[in-house]
Amino acid sequence: MVYILSVETATKNCSVSVSGDGVVLLTKEMAEEHFSHAEKLHLYIDEVLAELDLKFKDLSALAVSKGPGSYTGLRIGVSAVKGLCYALGVPLIGVNTLCILAEQLTIEHGLIIPMIDARRMEVFTAIFSADHQIVEDTKALVLTAGVFDYLKPQQLHFIGDGAPKCKELFIADNCVFHDEIQYPSAKDMTGLAWQKFLAKDFEDVAYFEPFYLKDFLVLTKKK
């Protein structure tokens, strides 16, 4: 059996999952207001393997959410997975965070618009069809009234922790908000990672970096 360990740390959710031949076997995760990924990640990795009675040497590949998302969260997840891939000599699979988030919603018609909060009125977003195919690529978007008017009359389904900021802007009948879907989860990486594994769509472990989308800025107080 092909075992893949998946790690998702791009948002407030610290999530680890193990799959076998493309089927979720076990997931450990916790979403906290204050990021605790550095403390929780390796603990969750050890726990899922132990509960499944697996060793690191049983893993065929590791998958990681590559962004966009939190700069710190992405660094923690990617660094951990790269280190394990080096040590184990197994391939690394990178998965777009918005693709992972979109996997949580099942609809028959319309468009799925996942949003990751990027502070103030900005979000990281993309647009997906009802069958989870990318319609518009990942981008940073400042939310304003009418920014999605060009998509009318299609039904628009908003998900993610950035979506609540849209509610007062998008009150049209074609806008639906799924408040229960806030953060991406490692368990929803399973199908995406399995497809990439079968296609041998692997990252170069030596040069792989998170997809930040925006430059990381360090703010200092004015004297």
Tab-separated table of C-alpha atoms in Angstrom:
chain	number	residue	atom	x	y	z
A	1	MET	CA	0.000	0.000	0.000
A	2	VAL	CA	1.150	3.540	-0.776
A	3	TYR	CA	1.132	5.618	2.396
A	4	ILE	CA	1.261	9.406	2.059
A	5	LEU	CA	1.641	11.767	5.012
A	6	SER	CA	-0.029	15.152	4.369
A	7	VAL	CA	0.667	18.372	6.281
A	8	GLU	CA	-1.479	21.524	6.235
A	9	THR	CA	-0.266	24.566	8.203
A	10	ALA	CA	-1.110	27.476	5.892
A	11	THR	CA	-3.803	28.906	8.190
A	12	LYS	CA	-4.748	28.692	11.893
A	13	ASN	CA	-5.440	24.980	11.418
A	14	CYS	CA	-2.489	22.708	12.182
A	15	SER	CA	-3.448	19.506	10.400
A	16	VAL	CA	-1.772	16.160	9.677
A	17	SER	CA	-3.274	13.209	7.832
A	18	VAL	CA	-2.169	9.805	6.570
A	19	SER	CA	-3.725	8.132	3.534
A	20	GLY	CA	-3.352	4.698	2.028
A	21	ASP	CA	-3.806	4.291	-1.737
A	22	GLY	CA	-5.717	7.564	-1.858
A	23	VAL	CA	-8.032	6.879	1.096
A	24	VAL	CA	-7.890	8.857	4.369
A	25	LEU	CA	-6.815	6.645	7.274
A	26	LEU	CA	-6.376	9.112	10.145
A	27	THR	CA	-6.278	12.866	10.719
A	28	LYS	CA	-5.113	14.982	13.658
A	29	GLU	CA	-5.783	18.713	13.665
A	30	MET	CA	-6.531	21.749	15.759
A	31	ALA	CA	-7.406	25.324	14.811
A	32	GLU	CA	-6.389	27.945	17.364
A	33	GLU	CA	-6.545	31.717	17.364
A	34	HIS	CA	-2.868	31.877	18.342
A	35	PHE	CA	-0.703	29.788	16.060
A	36	SER	CA	0.814	26.773	17.837
A	37	HIS	CA	2.011	24.920	14.745
A	38	ALA	CA	5.626	24.747	15.900
A	39	GLU	CA	4.554	22.898	19.059
A	40	LYS	CA	1.793	20.737	17.566
A	41	LEU	CA	3.037	19.654	14.136
A	42	HIS	CA	5.690	17.076	15.021
A	43	LEU	CA	3.523	15.777	17.861
A	44	TYR	CA	0.635	15.160	15.442
A	45	ILE	CA	2.953	13.468	12.939
A	46	ASP	CA	4.228	11.079	15.609
A	47	GLU	CA	0.701	10.413	16.865
A	48	VAL	CA	-0.905	9.546	13.524
A	49	LEU	CA	1.904	7.173	12.616
A	50	ALA	CA	1.840	5.511	16.038
A	51	GLU	CA	-1.943	5.051	16.004
A	52	LEU	CA	-1.746	3.444	12.567
A	53	ASP	CA	1.207	1.316	13.668
A	54	LEU	CA	3.348	2.796	10.901
A	55	LYS	CA	6.994	3.826	10.822
A	56	PHE	CA	8.516	6.677	8.853
A	57	LYS	CA	10.112	4.117	6.549
A	58	ASP	CA	6.602	2.953	5.539
A	59	LEU	CA	5.845	6.297	3.892
A	60	SER	CA	6.013	6.460	0.097
A	61	ALA	CA	5.753	10.270	-0.122
A	62	LEU	CA	4.950	13.394	1.862
A	63	ALA	CA	2.565	16.143	0.790
A	64	VAL	CA	2.446	19.704	2.045
A	65	SER	CA	0.144	22.653	1.549
A	66	LYS	CA	2.382	25.068	-0.349
A	67	GLY	CA	0.323	28.251	-0.039
A	68	PRO	CA	-0.872	30.872	-0.233
A	69	GLY	CA	-1.433	31.480	3.446
A	70	SER	CA	0.313	32.519	6.637
A	71	TYR	CA	4.021	33.177	6.113
A	72	THR	CA	4.969	31.629	9.440
A	73	GLY	CA	2.595	28.686	9.089
A	74	LEU	CA	3.861	27.848	5.614
A	75	ARG	CA	7.494	28.032	6.705
A	76	ILE	CA	6.857	25.612	9.568
A	77	GLY	CA	5.007	23.063	7.432
A	78	VAL	CA	7.302	23.188	4.417
A	79	SER	CA	10.476	23.078	6.512
A	80	ALA	CA	9.247	20.016	8.411
A	81	VAL	CA	8.215	18.137	5.280
A	82	LYS	CA	11.410	18.982	3.389
A	83	GLY	CA	13.480	17.726	6.298
A	84	LEU	CA	11.579	14.451	6.403
A	85	CYS	CA	11.829	13.981	2.640
A	86	TYR	CA	15.605	14.500	2.796
A	87	ALA	CA	15.971	12.039	5.655
A	88	LEU	CA	13.671	9.374	4.202
A	89	GLY	CA	14.603	9.767	0.550
A	90	VAL	CA	10.953	9.995	-0.526
A	91	PRO	CA	9.305	12.447	-2.965
A	92	LEU	CA	7.673	15.707	-1.931
A	93	ILE	CA	4.234	16.687	-3.239
A	94	GLY	CA	3.146	20.339	-3.106
A	95	VAL	CA	-0.568	21.193	-3.143
A	96	ASN	CA	-2.134	24.644	-3.546
A	97	THR	CA	-3.906	25.665	-0.322
A	98	LEU	CA	-6.958	27.064	-2.120
A	99	CYS	CA	-7.394	23.786	-4.017
A	100	ILE	CA	-7.416	21.983	-0.663
A	101	LEU	CA	-10.014	24.385	0.743
A	102	ALA	CA	-12.238	24.064	-2.330
A	103	GLU	CA	-12.303	20.270	-1.917
A	104	GLN	CA	-14.453	20.669	1.204
A	105	LEU	CA	-17.493	21.921	-0.694
A	106	THR	CA	-19.688	19.748	-2.891
A	107	ILE	CA	-22.148	21.543	-5.180
A	108	GLU	CA	-24.008	20.637	-8.350
A	109	HIS	CA	-23.922	24.024	-10.063
A	110	GLY	CA	-22.149	27.347	-9.781
A	111	LEU	CA	-18.652	28.421	-8.777
A	112	ILE	CA	-16.636	27.815	-5.634
A	113	ILE	CA	-14.667	30.818	-4.344
A	114	PRO	CA	-12.379	29.920	-1.427
A	115	MET	CA	-10.906	32.858	0.486
A	116	ILE	CA	-8.007	32.947	2.926
A	117	ASP	CA	-7.865	36.044	5.106
A	118	ALA	CA	-4.907	38.265	4.198
A	119	ARG	CA	-5.631	41.103	6.677
A	120	ARG	CA	-7.788	44.176	6.274
A	121	MET	CA	-10.044	43.807	3.203
A	122	GLU	CA	-7.650	41.608	1.257
A	123	VAL	CA	-7.903	37.868	0.654
A	124	PHE	CA	-6.045	35.150	-1.205
A	125	THR	CA	-8.523	33.590	-3.589
A	126	ALA	CA	-9.148	31.635	-6.766
A	127	ILE	CA	-12.250	30.423	-8.594
A	128	PHE	CA	-13.224	26.787	-9.122
A	129	SER	CA	-15.958	25.059	-11.078
A	130	ALA	CA	-18.486	22.771	-9.375
A	131	ASP	CA	-16.209	19.801	-10.154
A	132	HIS	CA	-13.216	21.553	-8.526
A	133	GLN	CA	-11.417	22.538	-11.722
A	134	ILE	CA	-9.546	25.858	-11.663
A	135	VAL	CA	-11.452	28.587	-13.502
A	136	GLU	CA	-9.290	31.518	-12.362
A	137	ASP	CA	-5.816	31.172	-10.863
A	138	THR	CA	-4.714	32.154	-7.380
A	139	LYS	CA	-4.400	35.860	-6.656
A	140	ALA	CA	-4.417	38.446	-3.873
A	141	LEU	CA	-7.634	40.444	-4.096
A	142	VAL	CA	-8.812	43.597	-2.323
A	143	LEU	CA	-12.529	43.178	-1.712
A	144	THR	CA	-14.817	45.887	-3.039
A	145	ALA	CA	-18.495	45.959	-3.922
A	146	GLY	CA	-19.092	44.624	-7.414
A	147	VAL	CA	-15.716	42.902	-7.772
A	148	PHE	CA	-17.487	39.660	-8.772
A	149	ASP	CA	-20.317	41.207	-10.796
A	150	TYR	CA	-18.772	39.861	-14.003
A	151	LEU	CA	-19.615	36.332	-12.835
A	152	LYS	CA	-23.375	36.922	-12.813
A	153	PRO	CA	-25.781	35.165	-13.086
A	154	GLN	CA	-23.842	32.122	-11.852
A	155	GLN	CA	-24.290	30.999	-8.262
A	156	LEU	CA	-21.241	31.957	-6.203
A	157	HIS	CA	-20.314	29.840	-3.183
A	158	PHE	CA	-17.928	31.546	-0.748
A	159	ILE	CA	-15.880	29.538	1.762
A	160	GLY	CA	-12.875	30.089	4.015
A	161	ASP	CA	-11.973	32.425	6.864
A	162	GLY	CA	-11.771	35.389	4.481
A	163	ALA	CA	-15.329	34.986	3.211
A	164	PRO	CA	-17.159	36.647	6.157
A	165	LYS	CA	-15.616	39.975	5.125
A	166	CYS	CA	-17.647	39.749	1.919
A	167	LYS	CA	-21.095	39.429	3.454
A	168	GLU	CA	-21.874	43.134	3.599
A	169	LEU	CA	-20.447	43.667	0.113
A	170	PHE	CA	-22.089	40.762	-1.716
A	171	ILE	CA	-25.769	40.545	-0.812
A	172	ALA	CA	-27.081	39.471	-4.214
A	173	ASP	CA	-29.301	36.396	-4.527
A	174	ASN	CA	-26.538	34.525	-6.363
A	175	CYS	CA	-24.118	34.733	-3.391
A	176	VAL	CA	-24.080	31.868	-0.894
A	177	PHE	CA	-21.837	31.796	2.189
A	178	HIS	CA	-20.814	28.500	3.785
A	179	ASP	CA	-19.711	29.642	7.235
A	180	GLU	CA	-19.039	26.086	8.391
A	181	ILE	CA	-16.007	25.855	6.078
A	182	GLN	CA	-13.244	28.007	7.560
A	183	TYR	CA	-9.859	26.359	7.153
A	184	PRO	CA	-8.160	23.865	4.814
A	185	SER	CA	-7.497	20.404	6.268
A	186	ALA	CA	-4.848	17.790	5.537
A	187	LYS	CA	-7.539	15.163	4.994
A	188	ASP	CA	-8.761	17.118	1.965
A	189	MET	CA	-5.288	16.897	0.439
A	190	THR	CA	-5.692	13.135	0.030
A	191	GLY	CA	-7.203	12.955	-3.455
A	192	LEU	CA	-5.053	15.786	-4.792
A	193	ALA	CA	-1.841	14.272	-3.409
A	194	TRP	CA	-2.776	10.805	-4.696
A	195	GLN	CA	-3.318	12.135	-8.241
A	196	LYS	CA	0.057	13.884	-8.165
A	197	PHE	CA	1.745	10.745	-6.830
A	198	LEU	CA	0.348	8.611	-9.647
A	199	ALA	CA	1.449	11.218	-12.194
A	200	LYS	CA	4.883	11.473	-10.514
A	201	ASP	CA	4.285	15.211	-10.194
A	202	PHE	CA	6.890	15.841	-7.506
A	203	GLU	CA	8.682	18.945	-6.250
A	204	ASP	CA	12.440	19.406	-6.204
A	205	VAL	CA	13.142	19.005	-2.486
A	206	ALA	CA	16.316	21.094	-2.649
A	207	TYR	CA	14.690	24.151	-4.236
A	208	PHE	CA	11.052	23.931	-3.167
A	209	GLU	CA	9.753	27.041	-1.407
A	210	PRO	CA	6.276	28.006	-0.190
A	211	PHE	CA	3.997	29.946	-2.538
A	212	TYR	CA	3.685	33.140	-0.509
A	213	LEU	CA	1.957	35.114	-3.282
A	214	LYS	CA	2.967	38.339	-1.522
A	215	ASP	CA	6.296	39.487	-0.133
A	216	PHE	CA	6.738	39.145	3.610
A	217	LEU	CA	7.007	42.558	5.218
A	218	VAL	CA	8.541	43.283	8.610
A	219	LEU	CA	6.943	46.354	10.167
A	220	THR	CA	8.867	48.484	12.666
A	221	LYS	CA	7.572	51.215	14.913
A	222	LYS	CA	8.460	54.775	14.008
A	223	LYS	CA	10.674	56.526	16.525
